[in-house]
Amino acid sequence: MSRINACFERLHAENRAALITFIMAGDGGEATSQAVLNALPAAGADIIELGMPFSDPVADGPSIQLAGQRALDNGHRMADTLALVKTFREQNDTTPIVLMGYGNTVYFHGIEAFIDQAKNAGVDGLIIVDIPAEHDAMLAAPARAKGLDVIQLATPTTDDVRLPAVLKNSSGFLYYVSIAGVTGSQAPDIAKVHQAVTRLKASTQTPVAVGFGVRTAEQAAAIGAFSDGVVVGSAIVDAQARAATTEEAVANVVELTNSLAEGIRRAR
């Protein structure tokens, strides 16, 4: 059983949603990025999304765009992202890590090399936001063949005609984008998200996690009451960005993650 499947199975037994936290690899420098990554599980993160910095993102809001640019300006590259995961695995063999980013960075690195190196580093899944499910053969199929989950995206505009193709090619969990916009740009309408998640869960046994726009413990609790996972990215990236030192960055992220985890734990 994959780490992602084992995580959701454990949380299902605990009757709670997963807290899925996003940070950008290389943001703040390698030492800070590693320290924040290493601190997330104890703070309450059940699954970690690790962003792969890219200069031309299409789905990222200002916070995550700036984090990616800071990482690139620091000289961070794909090999450094994989090194962060490999070091993390020296102390943690249970928390799933999902790499999130764009196809360009993977192609530039080399698809076959990327898949092999990601698997060897301890990566569990991929979210490549600009490669649709209909192009599964390009990256997702070879990744799954090597044991990596490939998480697909459903959005408020994913209709009943396209949904089967998205569900067919998704493993690990399905990522529901709660707003029609970029990350962190607006707060989700909880009632509409509930309706959408109910529709998705009626069509798949794959866990459904909700992200884009979730920033507070109250929002996490409200969505965690009916979803299988809650993804928080921009708020955590902002908390890290406000820090002047590595120690302050870890403290800021841990404080927020603790709050989000508490919100989810009291949701049901």
PDB file of C-alpha atoms in Angstrom:
ATOM      1  CA  MET A   1       0.000   0.000   0.000  1.00  0.00           C
ATOM      2  CA  SER A   2       1.294   3.461  -0.890  1.00  0.00           C
ATOM      3  CA  ARG A   3       2.020   6.036   1.805  1.00  0.00           C
ATOM      4  CA  ILE A   4      -0.887   8.159   0.523  1.00  0.00           C
ATOM      5  CA  ASN A   5      -3.374   5.289   0.637  1.00  0.00           C
ATOM      6  CA  ALA A   6      -2.147   4.265   4.088  1.00  0.00           C
ATOM      7  CA  CYS A   7      -2.540   7.839   5.316  1.00  0.00           C
ATOM      8  CA  PHE A   8      -6.141   8.156   4.141  1.00  0.00           C
ATOM      9  CA  GLU A   9      -6.987   4.709   5.499  1.00  0.00           C
ATOM     10  CA  ARG A  10      -5.643   5.699   8.931  1.00  0.00           C
ATOM     11  CA  LEU A  11      -7.499   9.018   8.910  1.00  0.00           C
ATOM     12  CA  HIS A  12     -10.725   7.335   7.809  1.00  0.00           C
ATOM     13  CA  ALA A  13     -10.449   5.125  10.913  1.00  0.00           C
ATOM     14  CA  GLU A  14      -9.933   8.279  12.988  1.00  0.00           C
ATOM     15  CA  ASN A  15     -12.963   9.894  11.289  1.00  0.00           C
ATOM     16  CA  ARG A  16     -11.183  13.037  10.233  1.00  0.00           C
ATOM     17  CA  ALA A  17      -9.916  14.738   7.104  1.00  0.00           C
ATOM     18  CA  ALA A  18      -6.261  15.064   6.167  1.00  0.00           C
ATOM     19  CA  LEU A  19      -4.436  18.348   6.570  1.00  0.00           C
ATOM     20  CA  ILE A  20      -2.404  18.764   3.397  1.00  0.00           C
ATOM     21  CA  THR A  21       0.147  21.564   3.610  1.00  0.00           C
ATOM     22  CA  PHE A  22       1.966  23.238   0.719  1.00  0.00           C
ATOM     23  CA  ILE A  23       5.365  24.881   0.860  1.00  0.00           C
ATOM     24  CA  MET A  24       7.644  25.943  -1.978  1.00  0.00           C
ATOM     25  CA  ALA A  25      10.923  24.056  -2.235  1.00  0.00           C
ATOM     26  CA  GLY A  26      13.897  26.369  -1.829  1.00  0.00           C
ATOM     27  CA  ASP A  27      11.906  29.315  -0.465  1.00  0.00           C
ATOM     28  CA  GLY A  28      14.093  31.102   2.058  1.00  0.00           C
ATOM     29  CA  GLY A  29      17.139  29.088   1.040  1.00  0.00           C
ATOM     30  CA  GLU A  30      17.914  25.397   1.324  1.00  0.00           C
ATOM     31  CA  ALA A  31      18.462  25.338   5.089  1.00  0.00           C
ATOM     32  CA  THR A  32      15.218  27.156   5.861  1.00  0.00           C
ATOM     33  CA  SER A  33      13.254  25.097   3.350  1.00  0.00           C
ATOM     34  CA  GLN A  34      14.582  21.855   4.830  1.00  0.00           C
ATOM     35  CA  ALA A  35      13.855  22.971   8.395  1.00  0.00           C
ATOM     36  CA  VAL A  36      10.274  23.946   7.564  1.00  0.00           C
ATOM     37  CA  LEU A  37       9.689  20.718   5.632  1.00  0.00           C
ATOM     38  CA  ASN A  38      11.049  18.597   8.476  1.00  0.00           C
ATOM     39  CA  ALA A  39       8.870  20.399  11.050  1.00  0.00           C
ATOM     40  CA  LEU A  40       5.523  19.959   9.274  1.00  0.00           C
ATOM     41  CA  PRO A  41       4.532  16.401  10.367  1.00  0.00           C
ATOM     42  CA  ALA A  42       4.925  17.097  14.088  1.00  0.00           C
ATOM     43  CA  ALA A  43       2.950  20.314  13.636  1.00  0.00           C
ATOM     44  CA  GLY A  44      -0.020  18.371  12.275  1.00  0.00           C
ATOM     45  CA  ALA A  45       0.518  18.005   8.522  1.00  0.00           C
ATOM     46  CA  ASP A  46      -0.714  14.628   7.299  1.00  0.00           C
ATOM     47  CA  ILE A  47       0.446  15.021   3.692  1.00  0.00           C
ATOM     48  CA  ILE A  48       2.951  17.537   2.329  1.00  0.00           C
ATOM     49  CA  GLU A  49       2.793  19.152  -1.082  1.00  0.00           C
ATOM     50  CA  LEU A  50       6.197  20.452  -2.097  1.00  0.00           C
ATOM     51  CA  GLY A  51       6.154  23.033  -4.856  1.00  0.00           C
ATOM     52  CA  MET A  52       8.641  22.806  -7.720  1.00  0.00           C
ATOM     53  CA  PRO A  53       9.661  26.420  -8.486  1.00  0.00           C
ATOM     54  CA  PHE A  54       8.771  27.599 -11.997  1.00  0.00           C
ATOM     55  CA  SER A  55       9.144  31.018 -13.569  1.00  0.00           C
ATOM     56  CA  ASP A  56       5.850  31.046 -15.522  1.00  0.00           C
ATOM     57  CA  PRO A  57       3.078  29.510 -13.384  1.00  0.00           C
ATOM     58  CA  VAL A  58      -0.549  29.714 -14.523  1.00  0.00           C
ATOM     59  CA  ALA A  59      -2.453  28.523 -11.449  1.00  0.00           C
ATOM     60  CA  ASP A  60      -0.472  30.175  -8.651  1.00  0.00           C
ATOM     61  CA  GLY A  61      -1.603  33.359  -6.940  1.00  0.00           C
ATOM     62  CA  PRO A  62       0.790  36.130  -5.855  1.00  0.00           C
ATOM     63  CA  SER A  63       2.019  34.429  -2.664  1.00  0.00           C
ATOM     64  CA  ILE A  64       3.103  31.214  -4.332  1.00  0.00           C
ATOM     65  CA  GLN A  65       4.411  33.000  -7.439  1.00  0.00           C
ATOM     66  CA  LEU A  66       6.677  35.096  -5.235  1.00  0.00           C
ATOM     67  CA  ALA A  67       7.805  32.038  -3.281  1.00  0.00           C
ATOM     68  CA  GLY A  68       8.762  30.280  -6.494  1.00  0.00           C
ATOM     69  CA  GLN A  69      10.652  33.291  -7.749  1.00  0.00           C
ATOM     70  CA  ARG A  70      12.508  33.647  -4.439  1.00  0.00           C
ATOM     71  CA  ALA A  71      13.578  30.023  -4.696  1.00  0.00           C
ATOM     72  CA  LEU A  72      14.764  30.431  -8.292  1.00  0.00           C
ATOM     73  CA  ASP A  73      16.621  33.610  -7.369  1.00  0.00           C
ATOM     74  CA  ASN A  74      18.368  31.571  -4.669  1.00  0.00           C
ATOM     75  CA  GLY A  75      19.575  29.196  -7.383  1.00  0.00           C
ATOM     76  CA  HIS A  76      17.210  26.398  -6.422  1.00  0.00           C
ATOM     77  CA  ARG A  77      16.725  23.758  -9.132  1.00  0.00           C
ATOM     78  CA  MET A  78      14.965  20.388  -9.502  1.00  0.00           C
ATOM     79  CA  ALA A  79      17.903  18.438  -8.122  1.00  0.00           C
ATOM     80  CA  ASP A  80      17.706  20.568  -4.979  1.00  0.00           C
ATOM     81  CA  THR A  81      13.985  19.826  -4.587  1.00  0.00           C
ATOM     82  CA  LEU A  82      14.657  16.102  -4.759  1.00  0.00           C
ATOM     83  CA  ALA A  83      17.522  16.473  -2.292  1.00  0.00           C
ATOM     84  CA  LEU A  84      15.116  18.093   0.202  1.00  0.00           C
ATOM     85  CA  VAL A  85      12.848  15.055  -0.041  1.00  0.00           C
ATOM     86  CA  LYS A  86      15.722  12.618   0.303  1.00  0.00           C
ATOM     87  CA  THR A  87      16.960  14.345   3.455  1.00  0.00           C
ATOM     88  CA  PHE A  88      13.405  14.462   4.842  1.00  0.00           C
ATOM     89  CA  ARG A  89      13.109  10.684   4.354  1.00  0.00           C
ATOM     90  CA  GLU A  90      16.148  10.132   6.587  1.00  0.00           C
ATOM     91  CA  GLN A  91      13.954  11.120   9.536  1.00  0.00           C
ATOM     92  CA  ASN A  92      10.419  10.395   8.307  1.00  0.00           C
ATOM     93  CA  ASP A  93       9.309   7.308   6.388  1.00  0.00           C
ATOM     94  CA  THR A  94       5.548   7.693   6.819  1.00  0.00           C
ATOM     95  CA  THR A  95       4.367  11.173   5.821  1.00  0.00           C
ATOM     96  CA  PRO A  96       3.482  11.279   2.110  1.00  0.00           C
ATOM     97  CA  ILE A  97       5.155  13.908  -0.056  1.00  0.00           C
ATOM     98  CA  VAL A  98       3.577  15.085  -3.301  1.00  0.00           C
ATOM     99  CA  LEU A  99       5.513  17.247  -5.757  1.00  0.00           C
ATOM    100  CA  MET A 100       3.336  19.995  -7.276  1.00  0.00           C
ATOM    101  CA  GLY A 101       4.224  22.134 -10.260  1.00  0.00           C
ATOM    102  CA  TYR A 102       4.290  22.420 -14.010  1.00  0.00           C
ATOM    103  CA  GLY A 103       5.149  20.162 -16.911  1.00  0.00           C
ATOM    104  CA  ASN A 104       7.885  22.403 -18.263  1.00  0.00           C
ATOM    105  CA  THR A 105      10.152  21.773 -15.277  1.00  0.00           C
ATOM    106  CA  VAL A 106       9.704  18.023 -15.613  1.00  0.00           C
ATOM    107  CA  TYR A 107      10.373  17.974 -19.356  1.00  0.00           C
ATOM    108  CA  PHE A 108      13.430  20.176 -18.921  1.00  0.00           C
ATOM    109  CA  HIS A 109      14.802  17.742 -16.343  1.00  0.00           C
ATOM    110  CA  GLY A 110      13.864  14.727 -18.483  1.00  0.00           C
ATOM    111  CA  ILE A 111      10.695  12.743 -17.817  1.00  0.00           C
ATOM    112  CA  GLU A 112      12.276   9.348 -17.260  1.00  0.00           C
ATOM    113  CA  ALA A 113      15.075  10.754 -15.110  1.00  0.00           C
ATOM    114  CA  PHE A 114      12.594  12.831 -13.112  1.00  0.00           C
ATOM    115  CA  ILE A 115      10.323   9.869 -12.362  1.00  0.00           C
ATOM    116  CA  ASP A 116      13.204   7.608 -11.337  1.00  0.00           C
ATOM    117  CA  GLN A 117      14.904  10.242  -9.191  1.00  0.00           C
ATOM    118  CA  ALA A 118      11.641  11.338  -7.548  1.00  0.00           C
ATOM    119  CA  LYS A 119      10.784   7.747  -6.651  1.00  0.00           C
ATOM    120  CA  ASN A 120      14.277   7.079  -5.324  1.00  0.00           C
ATOM    121  CA  ALA A 121      14.209  10.269  -3.242  1.00  0.00           C
ATOM    122  CA  GLY A 122      10.999   9.185  -1.500  1.00  0.00           C
ATOM    123  CA  VAL A 123       8.333  11.122  -3.409  1.00  0.00           C
ATOM    124  CA  ASP A 124       4.871   9.529  -3.306  1.00  0.00           C
ATOM    125  CA  GLY A 125       2.820  11.484  -5.821  1.00  0.00           C
ATOM    126  CA  LEU A 126       2.693  14.200  -8.451  1.00  0.00           C
ATOM    127  CA  ILE A 127       0.353  17.100  -9.193  1.00  0.00           C
ATOM    128  CA  ILE A 128       1.232  18.623 -12.556  1.00  0.00           C
ATOM    129  CA  VAL A 129      -1.386  21.300 -12.967  1.00  0.00           C
ATOM    130  CA  ASP A 130      -0.972  22.084 -16.657  1.00  0.00           C
ATOM    131  CA  ILE A 131      -1.007  18.509 -18.016  1.00  0.00           C
ATOM    132  CA  PRO A 132      -4.681  17.481 -18.308  1.00  0.00           C
ATOM    133  CA  ALA A 133      -5.898  13.958 -17.706  1.00  0.00           C
ATOM    134  CA  GLU A 134      -6.458  13.508 -21.437  1.00  0.00           C
ATOM    135  CA  HIS A 135      -2.661  13.596 -21.912  1.00  0.00           C
ATOM    136  CA  ASP A 136      -2.078  10.800 -19.419  1.00  0.00           C
ATOM    137  CA  ALA A 137       0.437   8.990 -21.629  1.00  0.00           C
ATOM    138  CA  MET A 138       2.927  11.873 -21.492  1.00  0.00           C
ATOM    139  CA  LEU A 139       3.841  11.680 -17.806  1.00  0.00           C
ATOM    140  CA  ALA A 140       1.127  10.184 -15.622  1.00  0.00           C
ATOM    141  CA  ALA A 141       1.159   6.674 -17.078  1.00  0.00           C
ATOM    142  CA  PRO A 142       4.940   6.181 -16.797  1.00  0.00           C
ATOM    143  CA  ALA A 143       4.878   7.717 -13.307  1.00  0.00           C
ATOM    144  CA  ARG A 144       2.176   5.310 -12.134  1.00  0.00           C
ATOM    145  CA  ALA A 145       4.125   2.436 -13.645  1.00  0.00           C
ATOM    146  CA  LYS A 146       6.998   3.323 -11.301  1.00  0.00           C
ATOM    147  CA  GLY A 147       4.714   3.468  -8.257  1.00  0.00           C
ATOM    148  CA  LEU A 148       3.994   7.198  -8.035  1.00  0.00           C
ATOM    149  CA  ASP A 149       0.413   8.374  -7.507  1.00  0.00           C
ATOM    150  CA  VAL A 150      -0.796  10.991  -9.965  1.00  0.00           C
ATOM    151  CA  ILE A 151      -3.328  13.379  -8.465  1.00  0.00           C
ATOM    152  CA  GLN A 152      -5.682  14.953 -10.992  1.00  0.00           C
ATOM    153  CA  LEU A 153      -7.577  18.218 -10.615  1.00  0.00           C
ATOM    154  CA  ALA A 154     -11.330  18.739 -10.761  1.00  0.00           C
ATOM    155  CA  THR A 155     -12.663  22.290 -10.795  1.00  0.00           C
ATOM    156  CA  PRO A 156     -16.044  24.051 -10.585  1.00  0.00           C
ATOM    157  CA  THR A 157     -16.128  23.873 -14.407  1.00  0.00           C
ATOM    158  CA  THR A 158     -15.455  20.114 -14.671  1.00  0.00           C
ATOM    159  CA  ASP A 159     -18.768  18.921 -16.080  1.00  0.00           C
ATOM    160  CA  ASP A 160     -20.292  15.464 -16.231  1.00  0.00           C
ATOM    161  CA  VAL A 161     -18.898  14.905 -19.729  1.00  0.00           C
ATOM    162  CA  ARG A 162     -15.253  15.401 -18.709  1.00  0.00           C
ATOM    163  CA  LEU A 163     -15.389  14.104 -15.124  1.00  0.00           C
ATOM    164  CA  PRO A 164     -15.020  10.391 -16.044  1.00  0.00           C
ATOM    165  CA  ALA A 165     -11.705  11.083 -17.808  1.00  0.00           C
ATOM    166  CA  VAL A 166     -10.408  12.949 -14.752  1.00  0.00           C
ATOM    167  CA  LEU A 167     -11.464  10.221 -12.338  1.00  0.00           C
ATOM    168  CA  LYS A 168     -10.105   7.440 -14.531  1.00  0.00           C
ATOM    169  CA  ASN A 169      -6.578   8.811 -14.341  1.00  0.00           C
ATOM    170  CA  SER A 170      -6.452   9.933 -10.703  1.00  0.00           C
ATOM    171  CA  SER A 171      -4.829   7.991  -7.885  1.00  0.00           C
ATOM    172  CA  GLY A 172      -3.900   8.832  -4.311  1.00  0.00           C
ATOM    173  CA  PHE A 173      -6.557  11.504  -4.033  1.00  0.00           C
ATOM    174  CA  LEU A 174      -8.568  13.814  -6.246  1.00  0.00           C
ATOM    175  CA  TYR A 175      -7.790  17.522  -5.831  1.00  0.00           C
ATOM    176  CA  TYR A 176     -10.895  19.692  -6.001  1.00  0.00           C
ATOM    177  CA  VAL A 177     -10.054  23.313  -6.845  1.00  0.00           C
ATOM    178  CA  SER A 178     -12.626  25.186  -4.783  1.00  0.00           C
ATOM    179  CA  ILE A 179     -12.634  28.462  -6.714  1.00  0.00           C
ATOM    180  CA  ALA A 180     -12.520  29.538 -10.344  1.00  0.00           C
ATOM    181  CA  GLY A 181      -9.245  31.396  -9.943  1.00  0.00           C
ATOM    182  CA  VAL A 182      -5.623  31.143  -8.882  1.00  0.00           C
ATOM    183  CA  THR A 183      -4.371  29.953  -5.488  1.00  0.00           C
ATOM    184  CA  GLY A 184      -5.199  32.147  -2.510  1.00  0.00           C
ATOM    185  CA  SER A 185      -7.136  34.691  -4.574  1.00  0.00           C
ATOM    186  CA  GLN A 186     -10.527  34.387  -2.850  1.00  0.00           C
ATOM    187  CA  ALA A 187     -12.303  32.503  -0.096  1.00  0.00           C
ATOM    188  CA  PRO A 188     -14.266  29.410  -1.130  1.00  0.00           C
ATOM    189  CA  ASP A 189     -18.056  29.332  -0.861  1.00  0.00           C
ATOM    190  CA  ILE A 190     -18.425  26.476   1.639  1.00  0.00           C
ATOM    191  CA  ALA A 191     -21.972  25.547   0.577  1.00  0.00           C
ATOM    192  CA  LYS A 192     -20.957  25.294  -3.085  1.00  0.00           C
ATOM    193  CA  VAL A 193     -17.831  23.325  -2.207  1.00  0.00           C
ATOM    194  CA  HIS A 194     -19.910  20.907  -0.130  1.00  0.00           C
ATOM    195  CA  GLN A 195     -22.261  20.397  -3.064  1.00  0.00           C
ATOM    196  CA  ALA A 196     -19.349  19.807  -5.443  1.00  0.00           C
ATOM    197  CA  VAL A 197     -17.574  17.344  -3.133  1.00  0.00           C
ATOM    198  CA  THR A 198     -20.808  15.409  -2.633  1.00  0.00           C
ATOM    199  CA  ARG A 199     -21.125  15.129  -6.418  1.00  0.00           C
ATOM    200  CA  LEU A 200     -17.533  13.943  -6.816  1.00  0.00           C
ATOM    201  CA  LYS A 201     -17.713  11.409  -3.991  1.00  0.00           C
ATOM    202  CA  ALA A 202     -20.817   9.917  -5.575  1.00  0.00           C
ATOM    203  CA  SER A 203     -18.684   9.090  -8.624  1.00  0.00           C
ATOM    204  CA  THR A 204     -15.437   7.817  -7.083  1.00  0.00           C
ATOM    205  CA  GLN A 205     -13.980   5.918  -4.142  1.00  0.00           C
ATOM    206  CA  THR A 206     -10.791   7.990  -4.408  1.00  0.00           C
ATOM    207  CA  PRO A 207     -10.453  10.457  -1.496  1.00  0.00           C
ATOM    208  CA  VAL A 208     -11.384  14.032  -2.404  1.00  0.00           C
ATOM    209  CA  ALA A 209      -9.269  16.887  -1.018  1.00  0.00           C
ATOM    210  CA  VAL A 210     -10.156  20.572  -1.363  1.00  0.00           C
ATOM    211  CA  GLY A 211      -7.720  23.430  -1.909  1.00  0.00           C
ATOM    212  CA  PHE A 212      -7.228  26.951  -3.338  1.00  0.00           C
ATOM    213  CA  GLY A 213      -8.378  29.733  -0.998  1.00  0.00           C
ATOM    214  CA  VAL A 214      -8.332  27.917   2.365  1.00  0.00           C
ATOM    215  CA  ARG A 215      -6.427  30.093   4.846  1.00  0.00           C
ATOM    216  CA  THR A 216      -7.920  29.726   8.343  1.00  0.00           C
ATOM    217  CA  ALA A 217      -8.668  27.036  10.919  1.00  0.00           C
ATOM    218  CA  GLU A 218     -12.347  27.899  10.643  1.00  0.00           C
ATOM    219  CA  GLN A 219     -12.361  27.312   6.881  1.00  0.00           C
ATOM    220  CA  ALA A 220     -10.362  24.107   7.311  1.00  0.00           C
ATOM    221  CA  ALA A 221     -12.864  22.859   9.896  1.00  0.00           C
ATOM    222  CA  ALA A 222     -15.854  23.702   7.722  1.00  0.00           C
ATOM    223  CA  ILE A 223     -14.430  21.892   4.676  1.00  0.00           C
ATOM    224  CA  GLY A 224     -12.908  19.078   6.727  1.00  0.00           C
ATOM    225  CA  ALA A 225     -16.389  18.234   7.994  1.00  0.00           C
ATOM    226  CA  PHE A 226     -17.331  16.735   4.604  1.00  0.00           C
ATOM    227  CA  SER A 227     -14.142  16.278   2.545  1.00  0.00           C
ATOM    228  CA  ASP A 228     -11.326  13.751   2.852  1.00  0.00           C
ATOM    229  CA  GLY A 229      -8.623  16.392   2.889  1.00  0.00           C
ATOM    230  CA  VAL A 230      -8.029  20.137   3.155  1.00  0.00           C
ATOM    231  CA  VAL A 231      -5.126  21.759   1.309  1.00  0.00           C
ATOM    232  CA  VAL A 232      -3.584  24.985   2.623  1.00  0.00           C
ATOM    233  CA  GLY A 233      -0.839  26.691   0.626  1.00  0.00           C
ATOM    234  CA  SER A 234      -0.745  30.477   0.329  1.00  0.00           C
ATOM    235  CA  ALA A 235      -1.371  31.128   4.036  1.00  0.00           C
ATOM    236  CA  ILE A 236       1.547  28.872   5.003  1.00  0.00           C
ATOM    237  CA  VAL A 237       3.798  30.387   2.354  1.00  0.00           C
ATOM    238  CA  ASP A 238       2.895  33.858   3.672  1.00  0.00           C
ATOM    239  CA  ALA A 239       3.646  32.814   7.259  1.00  0.00           C
ATOM    240  CA  GLN A 240       7.075  31.600   6.194  1.00  0.00           C
ATOM    241  CA  ALA A 241       7.720  34.724   4.118  1.00  0.00           C
ATOM    242  CA  ARG A 242       7.123  37.012   7.114  1.00  0.00           C
ATOM    243  CA  ALA A 243      10.089  35.475   8.949  1.00  0.00           C
ATOM    244  CA  ALA A 244      13.536  37.031   9.120  1.00  0.00           C
ATOM    245  CA  THR A 245      15.356  33.887  10.257  1.00  0.00           C
ATOM    246  CA  THR A 246      15.110  30.134   9.805  1.00  0.00           C
ATOM    247  CA  GLU A 247      13.974  29.724  13.402  1.00  0.00           C
ATOM    248  CA  GLU A 248      11.245  32.322  12.941  1.00  0.00           C
ATOM    249  CA  ALA A 249      10.118  30.702   9.677  1.00  0.00           C
ATOM    250  CA  VAL A 250       9.735  27.323  11.379  1.00  0.00           C
ATOM    251  CA  ALA A 251       7.923  28.891  14.338  1.00  0.00           C
ATOM    252  CA  ASN A 252       5.482  30.787  12.102  1.00  0.00           C
ATOM    253  CA  VAL A 253       4.670  27.737   9.983  1.00  0.00           C
ATOM    254  CA  VAL A 254       4.351  25.427  12.983  1.00  0.00           C
ATOM    255  CA  GLU A 255       1.984  27.835  14.750  1.00  0.00           C
ATOM    256  CA  LEU A 256      -0.313  28.108  11.728  1.00  0.00           C
ATOM    257  CA  THR A 257      -0.185  24.382  10.953  1.00  0.00           C
ATOM    258  CA  ASN A 258      -1.060  23.552  14.550  1.00  0.00           C
ATOM    259  CA  SER A 259      -4.064  25.860  14.315  1.00  0.00           C
ATOM    260  CA  LEU A 260      -5.235  24.328  11.023  1.00  0.00           C
ATOM    261  CA  ALA A 261      -4.813  20.799  12.369  1.00  0.00           C
ATOM    262  CA  GLU A 262      -6.826  21.658  15.460  1.00  0.00           C
ATOM    263  CA  GLY A 263      -9.568  23.044  13.244  1.00  0.00           C
ATOM    264  CA  ILE A 264      -9.762  19.835  11.250  1.00  0.00           C
ATOM    265  CA  ARG A 265      -9.694  17.633  14.351  1.00  0.00           C
ATOM    266  CA  ARG A 266     -12.755  19.387  15.783  1.00  0.00           C
ATOM    267  CA  ALA A 267     -14.664  19.352  12.476  1.00  0.00           C
ATOM    268  CA  ARG A 268     -16.591  16.113  13.081  1.00  0.00           C
TER     269      ARG A 268
END
